[in-house]
C-alpha cells in the first residue's frame, strides 16, 4: 500500500530543513541564548541560497551563500542582545518579522525562476540530507567530548561562573548565534533549492517554529533533535501518502501526533526529575538571560 | 503602503480636512483593500491587486486606492479595516473569507462606508458579498485531465475541506469521468492555502501512487515544479502560472476580479450601489481559462473550449443530473440542475470518488 522505498526518502526530505535549523538552535540555546528568529534566518537563507544558486548555476554555492546570509542576519540579533542587552524574546521575534520582510522585498526579481537541478548523492538522496545527518554526531561530539563544548555549556549553564573562570561569555555566545544563523540559513535553502526549486514569499511556512519546538522535544541533545525532526518529517510524509493511497485516517490526528509526543516527552522528563535528584532537564541554566560583566 | 504610513496619512488628512473644509468636497472616491497575503504571491492576492489596478486605470483621478497587504485573519483584521475606514475610504474591499466577522463589526460602526467582502455569506445594508464560480473552470480542467491521463489516475491537492474546494473536486471528477469512464481521483488535503514545501510533497505522494495529472486548489507553484520533475502535467491556480507552460502547466484557472470591481466602483460613483450577493462565473468573465498549450492534442483542446463556451453561455451547468452522492443516494435526477444553496453548502463527494472528506 505505502511503499517504504518512497516513504523514507520523503521523510528525510521533509525532516532535513528542520534538522539543520534545530541543530543550529541547539548550539545557540546551549550557550544560554534563546533566539526565536529561526524562521527569519531560514527565509533569508532560502532567498540568498536560491539567488546564489541561480547566479552561479551551482546549488552548492547556494548553500554556502545561505549559510553566510543566515549568519549575517543573526549578527543583528547578536548586536541587539549581546551588546545592547535587548530582550532576547522580543529581539528574536523581531528578527523573524524582519527576515520575512527583507526576503520578500529582495525576492521580487526571483519570482518564477527555476533553481539549477541538484545531483543526488548516495542512495539517490540529496547530498545535503547526508550533510545534515552527519552533523548530528559531530555536534554531539563537540558538546560532550571537547573543551570548546564544555566551555559553551558552561557559559549556558551559569554565565557568571563562566565569566569568573575567565571564559569570554559574550564571544562564545556570538559565535554560537552565528553558527545557529548559518545552520538555519542552510535549512531554509534546502527548501528553496532542493524541495521546491523556486523562490516564493513566505515559503518556509513555519518550519522555523517547528525547529524551536524540536529543540525542547530533544531535551537539548543532538540525537534527540534528529529523532524529533524525523518524527515531524515522518508524520508529514506519511499522512500525505496515506491520503494519496485513499486510506481513511483522521488527518488531524496525525498532524497532532508530533505535538502530543513533545508533551509526552516533557512529562517524562519532569517525572524523572521529580524521582531522581541526579537527572535534570537539558535546558541550560542561563537560557534567555542577558549577561553583563560589569554588574 | 504599510500601517505606519497609513497612520501618518490619517493624521495628515485629518489636519487638512480641519484646516480647509471646502477642499474635502471635491476629493476623489477613496477605495481601500485588505489583502490576506502579499501582493507578490503570484496567486490569490496578486489577482485582487490586478483588479485594484484596473480601477485606477479606468477611473483615473476620480478614485484613489489604498491597500494593506498580509493582514492575518484574526483580531488584527478588524483594526486594519477600521484604519482604512478612518482614513476616509468610502468603499472597502476585504478579500478573504476569514475577514467576514471583522468586516461586519467595522461596518456597524461606519454606516456611511460601503463594504464588499469576498467569499463570505454575512451581509448588511452597507456590506455586499461577492464570489466566483470556480467550479465552472474546474469542469474544463477536468475535461482536459480525463483526456490526458494515461494511468487513468488523476490527483487533486485540496486546501481545506470547505464547500468551495469540494465543488472543485466534484466538478473536476464529473467531467474527467464523462470523457474517460475509467478515471479515478486521489485527493490529498494540505490544510493550508500556501505551504510550498508541503504542496510539493503532496504532489510527490500523488505521483508515487501512479497519478499523472495533478489538479490543485492551493496557491503555490510547487506542485507544478514536482510534476515537471516526474513528467506529469498540472494546471495554474488562481493566476496563470505561465512560467511553467507549455509543460507541465497545460492550462490554468484564473480569477479575474476586474469586471466586478469596475462595476461596483462605478455604482458608488453614480450613487446606485446597494448591498447584494454576487456569484459570477465564466459567462461574466470572472473565471477565465488560461491558454491551453500545444502539449494538449488539438481535439482535446477543442472539447475543452466547447465546454467552456457552453458553460459561459448558460447552456450547460456543470452540476446537471443524473448524479448520485458518494454513499449511493440519489442527488440530482436526469436533467435536474443543482441550486446555488446546495452548491454553497456542498459537503459530500459525488458517486465514484472513494476519498473521504475529513470531518
XYZ file of C-alpha atoms in Angstrom:
654
model
C 0.000 0.000 0.000
C 2.576 2.577 1.112
C 5.929 1.934 -0.442
C 8.701 2.239 2.144
C 11.255 2.942 -0.555
C 9.422 6.172 -1.372
C 8.235 6.977 2.157
C 11.670 7.004 3.800
C 13.299 9.373 1.295
C 10.234 11.627 1.574
C 10.562 11.522 5.353
C 14.214 12.537 5.163
C 13.476 15.325 2.705
C 10.759 16.727 4.966
C 12.989 16.374 8.038
C 16.172 17.982 6.672
C 15.237 21.718 6.781
C 14.049 21.434 10.382
C 17.033 19.230 11.290
C 19.502 21.902 10.143
C 17.655 24.739 11.841
C 17.121 22.781 15.068
C 20.777 21.679 15.312
C 21.815 25.320 14.947
C 19.316 26.446 17.565
C 20.521 23.656 19.872
C 24.007 25.171 19.920
C 22.567 28.670 20.416
C 20.423 27.576 23.342
C 23.254 25.533 24.870
C 25.204 28.794 25.060
C 22.350 30.282 27.065
C 20.750 32.364 24.312
C 17.147 31.951 23.199
C 16.882 33.061 19.571
C 13.273 32.953 18.353
C 14.362 34.351 14.982
C 14.872 30.916 13.366
C 12.053 31.443 10.856
C 13.519 34.799 9.799
C 17.018 33.350 9.382
C 15.611 30.398 7.405
C 13.719 32.567 4.947
C 16.770 34.795 4.495
C 18.841 31.693 3.739
C 16.148 30.391 1.406
C 16.329 33.570 -0.682
C 20.102 34.134 -0.531
C 20.772 30.478 -1.340
C 18.328 30.498 -4.217
C 19.739 33.724 -5.641
C 23.307 32.444 -5.425
C 22.393 29.074 -6.925
C 20.695 30.793 -9.867
C 23.536 33.256 -10.351
C 26.341 30.689 -10.236
C 24.427 27.660 -11.545
C 25.800 25.715 -8.601
C 23.467 24.560 -5.787
C 26.482 24.048 -3.518
C 27.393 27.735 -3.850
C 23.795 28.402 -2.929
C 24.188 26.610 0.385
C 27.403 28.494 1.112
C 25.680 31.811 0.421
C 22.690 30.753 2.519
C 24.949 29.968 5.476
C 26.665 33.364 5.150
C 23.366 35.217 4.839
C 21.844 33.365 7.800
C 24.900 34.135 9.918
C 24.899 37.775 8.805
C 21.298 38.392 9.810
C 21.934 36.511 13.069
C 24.682 39.046 13.814
C 21.965 41.690 14.008
C 20.396 39.670 16.805
C 23.832 39.259 18.417
C 24.380 43.018 18.320
C 20.999 43.684 19.912
C 21.201 41.072 22.645
C 24.929 40.851 23.417
C 25.990 44.487 23.154
C 22.791 46.474 23.619
C 21.393 43.871 26.071
C 17.984 43.932 24.420
C 15.369 41.391 25.474
C 16.092 38.119 23.674
C 12.488 37.053 23.123
C 11.488 40.389 21.627
C 14.663 40.611 19.519
C 14.153 37.087 18.197
C 10.558 37.765 17.216
C 11.673 40.996 15.570
C 14.352 39.084 13.670
C 11.694 36.742 12.273
C 9.489 39.623 11.131
C 12.483 41.485 9.737
C 13.769 38.426 7.861
C 10.371 37.689 6.336
C 10.010 41.279 5.143
C 13.564 41.624 3.915
C 13.406 38.376 1.941
C 10.050 39.358 0.435
C 11.483 42.710 -0.667
C 14.660 41.393 -2.251
C 12.931 38.261 -3.555
C 10.748 40.147 -6.073
C 13.109 39.669 -9.057
C 13.438 35.950 -8.317
C 9.761 35.055 -8.507
C 9.045 32.497 -11.216
C 12.673 31.493 -11.832
C 13.720 27.860 -11.513
C 16.712 26.665 -9.485
C 19.506 24.619 -11.100
C 18.957 20.883 -10.592
C 20.904 19.127 -7.835
C 22.708 15.885 -8.428
C 21.782 13.278 -5.869
C 24.281 11.559 -3.618
C 24.439 8.027 -2.149
C 21.184 6.002 -2.231
C 19.673 8.611 -4.523
C 19.318 11.057 -1.660
C 20.302 14.688 -1.879
C 23.835 15.388 -0.608
C 22.578 17.913 1.899
C 20.465 15.224 3.614
C 23.691 13.324 4.301
C 25.386 16.500 5.493
C 22.523 17.104 7.912
C 22.663 13.567 9.300
C 26.451 13.755 9.622
C 26.133 16.954 11.637
C 24.313 15.057 14.411
C 27.313 13.005 15.696
C 29.642 15.951 15.047
C 27.579 18.264 17.233
C 27.091 15.566 19.876
C 30.851 15.005 19.960
C 31.578 18.731 20.125
C 29.169 19.326 23.013
C 30.141 16.297 25.090
C 33.725 15.440 24.246
C 35.585 18.659 23.526
C 36.899 21.509 25.614
C 35.092 24.003 23.369
C 31.824 22.196 24.001
C 32.428 22.237 27.724
C 33.040 25.992 27.688
C 29.913 26.532 25.581
C 27.815 24.519 28.016
C 29.433 26.273 30.974
C 28.537 29.664 29.517
C 24.974 28.466 29.025
C 24.559 26.904 32.459
C 25.901 29.799 34.519
C 27.335 32.786 32.716
C 28.553 34.458 35.908
C 30.565 31.400 36.924
C 31.964 31.022 33.400
C 32.931 34.675 33.436
C 34.590 34.206 36.824
C 36.647 31.403 35.367
C 37.836 33.751 32.683
C 35.800 32.477 29.744
C 34.724 35.092 27.194
C 30.946 34.764 27.628
C 29.986 37.311 25.018
C 32.354 35.983 22.355
C 31.219 32.395 22.880
C 27.586 33.443 22.570
C 28.181 35.493 19.432
C 29.946 32.545 17.814
C 27.037 30.273 18.772
C 24.474 32.750 17.381
C 26.450 32.972 14.134
C 26.605 29.196 13.827
C 22.865 28.942 14.532
C 22.184 31.502 11.818
C 24.342 29.632 9.295
C 22.556 26.353 10.019
C 19.102 27.936 9.826
C 20.107 29.589 6.555
C 21.122 26.251 5.054
C 17.883 24.688 6.291
C 15.930 27.417 4.515
C 17.999 26.994 1.351
C 17.180 23.280 1.352
C 13.510 24.248 0.953
C 14.118 26.642 -1.946
C 16.949 24.774 -3.722
C 16.189 21.098 -3.079
C 12.453 20.742 -2.332
C 10.503 23.460 -4.129
C 13.190 24.528 -6.658
C 11.761 28.032 -6.615
C 11.530 31.193 -4.607
C 8.158 32.264 -3.228
C 7.411 34.704 -0.477
C 6.805 33.068 2.911
C 7.918 29.675 1.619
C 9.369 28.407 4.909
C 5.767 28.348 6.193
C 6.522 27.886 9.894
C 9.401 25.364 9.663
C 11.450 27.601 11.977
C 8.849 27.382 14.710
C 8.802 23.602 14.449
C 12.620 23.616 14.780
C 12.271 25.581 18.018
C 9.773 23.023 19.334
C 12.102 20.167 18.384
C 14.945 21.569 20.498
C 12.644 21.338 23.519
C 11.408 17.905 22.443
C 15.010 16.669 22.212
C 15.711 17.777 25.796
C 18.635 19.751 24.302
C 20.517 16.783 22.810
C 21.706 16.282 19.230
C 20.367 12.692 18.793
C 17.054 13.904 20.214
C 16.936 16.638 17.583
C 17.396 14.028 14.853
C 14.631 11.890 16.333
C 12.327 14.900 16.594
C 12.989 16.042 13.024
C 12.320 12.523 11.721
C 9.123 12.330 13.756
C 7.809 15.620 12.358
C 9.050 14.875 8.842
C 7.773 11.310 9.005
C 4.301 12.272 10.103
C 4.047 14.891 7.331
C 5.228 12.467 4.660
C 3.124 9.601 5.997
C -0.135 11.498 6.291
C 0.112 12.850 2.731
C 0.866 9.343 1.426
C -1.943 7.723 3.381
C -4.324 10.249 1.861
C -2.967 9.711 -1.652
C -3.388 5.960 -1.182
C -7.001 6.573 -0.248
C -6.716 5.311 3.333
C -9.287 6.907 5.574
C -7.324 8.123 8.596
C -8.205 11.247 10.520
C -5.543 13.601 9.184
C -5.912 15.916 12.167
C -4.929 13.079 14.494
C -1.682 12.527 12.610
C -0.954 16.242 12.488
C -1.334 16.366 16.263
C 0.997 13.413 16.818
C 4.350 15.253 16.991
C 2.982 17.795 19.450
C 1.457 15.071 21.604
C 4.846 13.343 21.526
C 6.546 16.587 22.617
C 4.181 16.890 25.571
C 4.718 13.222 26.472
C 8.494 13.654 26.367
C 8.328 16.755 28.560
C 6.107 14.944 31.065
C 8.560 12.037 31.169
C 11.479 14.369 31.726
C 9.805 16.235 34.564
C 8.662 12.975 36.145
C 12.218 11.666 36.039
C 13.426 14.879 37.610
C 10.969 14.502 40.432
C 12.063 10.994 41.342
C 15.763 11.185 40.732
C 17.767 14.077 42.063
C 20.606 13.411 39.657
C 18.825 13.698 36.326
C 17.786 17.169 35.266
C 16.420 18.586 32.038
C 18.893 19.519 29.371
C 17.691 23.123 29.490
C 20.689 25.393 30.145
C 20.523 27.289 33.418
C 21.070 30.746 31.964
C 18.777 30.252 28.940
C 17.293 33.541 27.829
C 19.105 35.702 30.393
C 21.317 38.554 29.303
C 24.846 38.754 30.625
C 26.568 41.935 31.629
C 30.081 41.628 33.084
C 30.098 44.969 34.913
C 27.055 44.226 37.018
C 1.656 51.101 1.903
C 2.371 49.900 5.397
C 0.429 50.641 8.503
C 2.736 53.334 9.759
C 2.433 55.287 6.539
C -1.295 54.786 6.740
C -1.416 56.211 10.250
C 0.676 59.138 9.095
C -1.682 59.788 6.207
C -4.677 59.573 8.549
C -3.088 62.261 10.685
C -2.217 64.359 7.659
C -5.707 64.028 6.197
C -7.320 64.989 9.485
C -5.183 68.128 9.603
C -6.024 69.018 6.022
C -9.750 68.439 6.357
C -9.869 70.511 9.546
C -7.984 73.452 8.093
C -9.539 73.510 4.615
C -13.091 72.162 4.922
C -14.131 73.197 1.401
C -11.312 71.170 -0.089
C -12.838 67.886 1.075
C -15.876 68.388 -1.171
C -14.008 67.630 -4.412
C -11.971 64.768 -3.106
C -11.828 61.621 -5.230
C -13.659 58.497 -4.075
C -11.290 56.647 -1.776
C -11.298 52.879 -2.183
C -9.447 50.616 0.260
C -8.401 46.959 0.037
C -7.407 44.460 2.713
C -5.330 41.525 1.428
C -4.686 38.285 3.302
C -1.388 37.583 1.516
C 1.424 39.503 -0.118
C 0.731 41.161 -3.483
C 3.653 39.125 -4.827
C 2.128 35.709 -4.061
C 1.523 35.133 -7.752
C -1.944 33.777 -6.990
C -4.964 34.899 -4.978
C -3.852 38.295 -3.646
C -1.975 39.096 -6.847
C -5.229 38.767 -8.798
C -7.147 41.024 -6.392
C -4.440 43.626 -6.785
C -4.750 43.390 -10.555
C -8.421 44.302 -10.031
C -7.421 47.281 -7.894
C -5.049 48.482 -10.615
C -7.847 48.137 -13.150
C -9.932 50.561 -11.036
C -7.121 53.124 -11.101
C -6.687 52.723 -14.845
C -10.421 53.040 -15.565
C -11.430 55.919 -13.261
C -8.166 57.852 -13.064
C -8.452 60.988 -10.907
C -11.979 60.204 -9.790
C -10.690 57.476 -7.449
C -7.822 56.949 -5.072
C -6.985 53.402 -3.973
C -5.071 52.116 -0.966
C -4.246 48.589 0.146
C -2.904 46.857 3.233
C -1.295 43.503 2.440
C -0.568 40.388 4.515
C -3.254 41.100 7.112
C -3.745 37.995 9.286
C -7.277 36.618 9.592
C -7.871 37.469 13.222
C -8.177 40.338 15.637
C -5.704 42.383 13.627
C -8.033 42.410 10.620
C -10.634 44.469 12.473
C -8.035 47.077 13.366
C -6.712 47.249 9.810
C -10.217 47.635 8.352
C -11.049 50.311 10.943
C -7.920 52.194 9.939
C -8.985 52.195 6.311
C -12.426 53.492 7.301
C -10.898 56.211 9.497
C -8.603 57.208 6.634
C -11.672 58.274 4.665
C -12.158 55.279 2.390
C -15.817 55.174 1.321
C -15.651 51.743 -0.305
C -13.633 48.936 1.286
C -12.971 45.502 -0.203
C -11.993 42.764 2.284
C -10.641 39.934 0.202
C -10.572 36.765 2.271
C -13.180 34.511 3.875
C -11.630 34.946 7.331
C -12.293 38.713 7.293
C -16.050 38.124 7.384
C -16.835 38.887 11.032
C -14.311 41.709 11.215
C -15.945 43.321 8.175
C -19.435 43.113 9.703
C -18.189 44.541 13.016
C -16.469 47.512 11.406
C -19.414 48.101 9.049
C -21.718 48.591 12.044
C -19.514 51.418 13.298
C -19.254 53.143 9.905
C -22.777 53.146 8.421
C -21.852 55.591 5.636
C -18.913 53.497 4.401
C -19.675 50.701 1.923
C -18.029 47.310 2.377
C -17.540 44.404 -0.019
C -16.499 41.037 1.389
C -15.083 38.312 -0.874
C -16.366 34.737 -0.467
C -18.433 35.381 2.670
C -22.153 34.977 3.381
C -22.903 37.640 6.011
C -24.435 40.806 4.590
C -25.734 44.109 5.958
C -27.179 47.296 4.445
C -23.654 48.517 3.816
C -21.978 45.121 3.322
C -22.193 43.263 -0.010
C -20.569 39.903 -0.761
C -19.024 38.524 -3.922
C -17.535 35.227 -5.019
C -16.606 33.421 -8.229
C -17.914 30.128 -9.638
C -14.542 28.426 -9.725
C -16.245 25.056 -10.251
C -17.094 26.156 -13.813
C -13.408 26.463 -14.622
C -12.709 23.188 -12.812
C -15.102 21.428 -15.181
C -12.907 22.499 -18.097
C -9.743 21.386 -16.250
C -11.410 18.034 -15.509
C -12.190 17.506 -19.171
C -8.557 18.043 -20.099
C -7.402 15.859 -17.186
C -9.674 12.973 -18.197
C -8.381 13.041 -21.756
C -4.728 13.455 -20.848
C -4.282 10.812 -18.149
C -2.599 7.623 -19.307
C -2.629 5.868 -15.939
C -6.324 6.771 -15.513
C -5.451 8.241 -12.134
C -5.737 11.952 -11.537
C -4.682 13.632 -8.310
C -6.155 16.635 -6.525
C -4.401 18.708 -3.858
C -7.092 20.317 -1.714
C -6.520 23.103 0.779
C -9.330 22.828 3.324
C -12.475 20.664 3.156
C -14.833 23.624 2.618
C -17.682 23.772 0.062
C -15.714 25.815 -2.480
C -12.951 23.209 -2.644
C -15.357 20.246 -2.591
C -17.278 21.793 -5.513
C -13.994 21.924 -7.421
C -13.108 18.290 -6.757
C -16.600 17.081 -7.716
C -16.720 19.225 -10.834
C -13.264 18.084 -11.990
C -14.108 14.426 -11.362
C -17.543 14.525 -13.034
C -16.093 15.991 -16.222
C -12.999 13.785 -16.278
C -15.275 10.752 -15.885
C -17.505 11.957 -18.753
C -14.647 11.731 -21.235
C -12.863 8.794 -19.593
C -15.073 6.273 -17.735
C -12.039 4.515 -16.218
C -10.705 7.579 -14.446
C -10.025 7.524 -10.707
C -9.331 10.531 -8.479
C -6.969 10.662 -5.494
C -7.369 13.527 -3.044
C -4.775 14.902 -0.617
C -5.663 17.670 1.845
C -2.793 20.052 2.593
C -4.619 22.009 5.320
C -3.011 25.186 4.078
C -3.648 27.690 1.283
C 0.052 28.281 0.867
C 2.839 25.948 2.025
C 5.131 25.267 -0.959
C 7.166 22.508 0.726
C 4.055 20.618 1.812
C 2.343 21.118 -1.548
C 5.432 19.749 -3.290
C 5.399 16.696 -1.038
C 1.669 16.215 -1.603
C 2.332 16.188 -5.351
C 5.178 13.684 -4.848
C 2.877 11.453 -2.785
C 0.248 11.518 -5.540
C 2.841 10.773 -8.217
C 4.106 7.827 -6.124
C 0.529 6.488 -6.281
C 0.670 6.491 -10.084
C -1.084 9.789 -10.711
C -0.018 11.526 -13.934
C -2.299 14.587 -13.886
C -2.353 16.885 -10.868
C -5.054 19.419 -10.109
C -4.548 21.797 -7.226
C -6.580 24.133 -5.075
C -3.597 25.536 -3.172
C -1.840 28.714 -4.198
C 1.844 27.949 -4.838
C 3.574 26.740 -7.982
C 5.426 23.993 -6.078
C 3.153 21.142 -7.323
C 3.917 22.224 -10.901
C 7.659 22.017 -10.182
C 7.192 18.465 -8.856
C 5.019 17.496 -11.809
C 7.712 18.719 -14.150
C 10.334 16.531 -12.470
C 8.117 13.464 -12.710
C 6.812 14.070 -16.225
C 3.233 14.628 -15.052
C 1.030 17.582 -16.037
C -0.732 20.227 -13.955
C -2.698 23.460 -14.106
C -2.194 27.058 -12.999
C -4.291 28.036 -9.989
C -5.863 31.482 -9.346
C -3.227 33.071 -11.559
C -1.940 31.932 -14.959
C 1.402 30.470 -13.749
C 2.522 30.629 -17.375
C 6.188 30.292 -16.338
C 5.555 26.559 -16.385
C 3.996 26.460 -19.840
C 3.857 24.631 -22.195
C 4.669 21.687 -19.950
C 3.770 20.694 -17.200
C 1.239 23.582 -16.991
C -1.146 22.846 -19.835
C -3.837 25.375 -18.878
C -4.986 27.353 -15.863
C -7.966 28.663 -13.989
C -7.684 32.412 -13.447
C -9.654 34.636 -11.066
C -10.428 37.910 -12.802
C -11.964 40.362 -10.339
C -11.549 43.460 -12.520
C -15.034 43.444 -14.142
C -16.724 43.191 -10.759
C -14.535 45.860 -9.172
C -15.142 48.290 -12.030
C -18.871 47.678 -11.791
C -19.013 48.304 -8.038
C -16.815 51.385 -8.024
C -18.931 52.743 -10.877
C -22.068 52.088 -8.824
C -20.713 54.071 -5.872
C -19.697 56.960 -8.149
C -23.161 57.269 -9.683
C -24.972 56.561 -6.426
C -26.605 53.231 -7.391
C -24.623 50.984 -5.044
C -26.674 48.585 -2.955
C -25.880 45.544 -0.822
C -26.232 42.255 -2.688
C -24.597 38.859 -3.132
C -22.791 38.223 -6.405
C -21.616 34.830 -7.630
C -20.263 35.209 -11.122
C -18.508 32.723 -13.370
C -17.124 32.157 -16.850
C -20.020 33.987 -18.531
C -19.279 37.195 -16.623
C -15.544 36.956 -17.240
C -14.796 36.456 -13.563
C -13.440 32.934 -14.100
C -11.047 32.631 -17.022
C -9.322 29.686 -18.618
C -5.646 30.314 -19.296
C -4.232 29.418 -22.700
C -4.366 25.671 -23.399
C -0.880 24.779 -24.611
C 0.157 22.610 -27.553
C 1.085 19.819 -25.135
C -2.656 19.096 -25.309
C -3.866 17.449 -28.556
C -5.994 19.702 -30.779
C -9.226 17.694 -30.390
C -8.920 17.753 -26.586
C -8.358 21.484 -26.668
C -11.436 21.857 -28.858
C -13.574 19.774 -26.486
C -12.408 21.822 -23.522
C -13.100 25.140 -25.226
C -16.534 23.897 -26.389
C -17.423 23.046 -22.773
C -16.175 26.452 -21.656
C -18.421 28.169 -24.211
C -21.438 26.071 -23.218
C -20.957 26.955 -19.566
C -20.294 30.602 -20.390
C -23.499 30.946 -22.409
C -25.526 29.283 -19.667
C -26.471 26.410 -21.980
C -24.884 23.870 -19.645
C -24.449 23.711 -15.857
C -21.515 21.628 -14.509
C -23.791 20.063 -11.888
C -26.543 18.562 -14.037
C -28.173 15.202 -13.171
C -28.237 12.285 -13.138
C -25.793 12.489 -10.238
C -25.576 10.427 -7.055
C -23.766 11.127 -3.842
C -20.724 9.022 -2.876
C -22.842 6.986 -0.441
C -25.027 5.890 -3.373
C -28.083 8.010 -2.515
C -29.686 9.966 -5.340
C -28.860 13.658 -5.548
C -29.948 15.068 -8.902
C -32.419 13.396 -11.268
C -31.888 13.317 -15.037
C -31.628 16.892 -16.297
C -32.003 18.434 -12.849
C -29.568 21.242 -12.030
C -28.083 21.883 -8.573
C -29.308 25.020 -6.829
C -26.921 27.676 -5.560
C -27.928 26.866 -1.971
C -26.938 23.219 -2.477
C -23.640 24.223 -4.041
C -22.685 26.777 -1.424
C -23.175 24.240 1.349
C -21.735 21.250 -0.509
C -20.259 18.773 1.965
C -20.247 15.467 0.065
C -18.410 13.853 -2.836
C -20.292 12.537 -5.864
C -20.552 8.836 -6.624
C -17.280 7.315 -7.825
C -14.951 9.316 -5.564
C -13.658 6.931 -2.918
C -11.731 9.542 -0.922
C -13.175 10.742 2.382
C -13.958 14.295 3.356
C -12.286 14.928 6.721
C -14.891 15.848 9.336
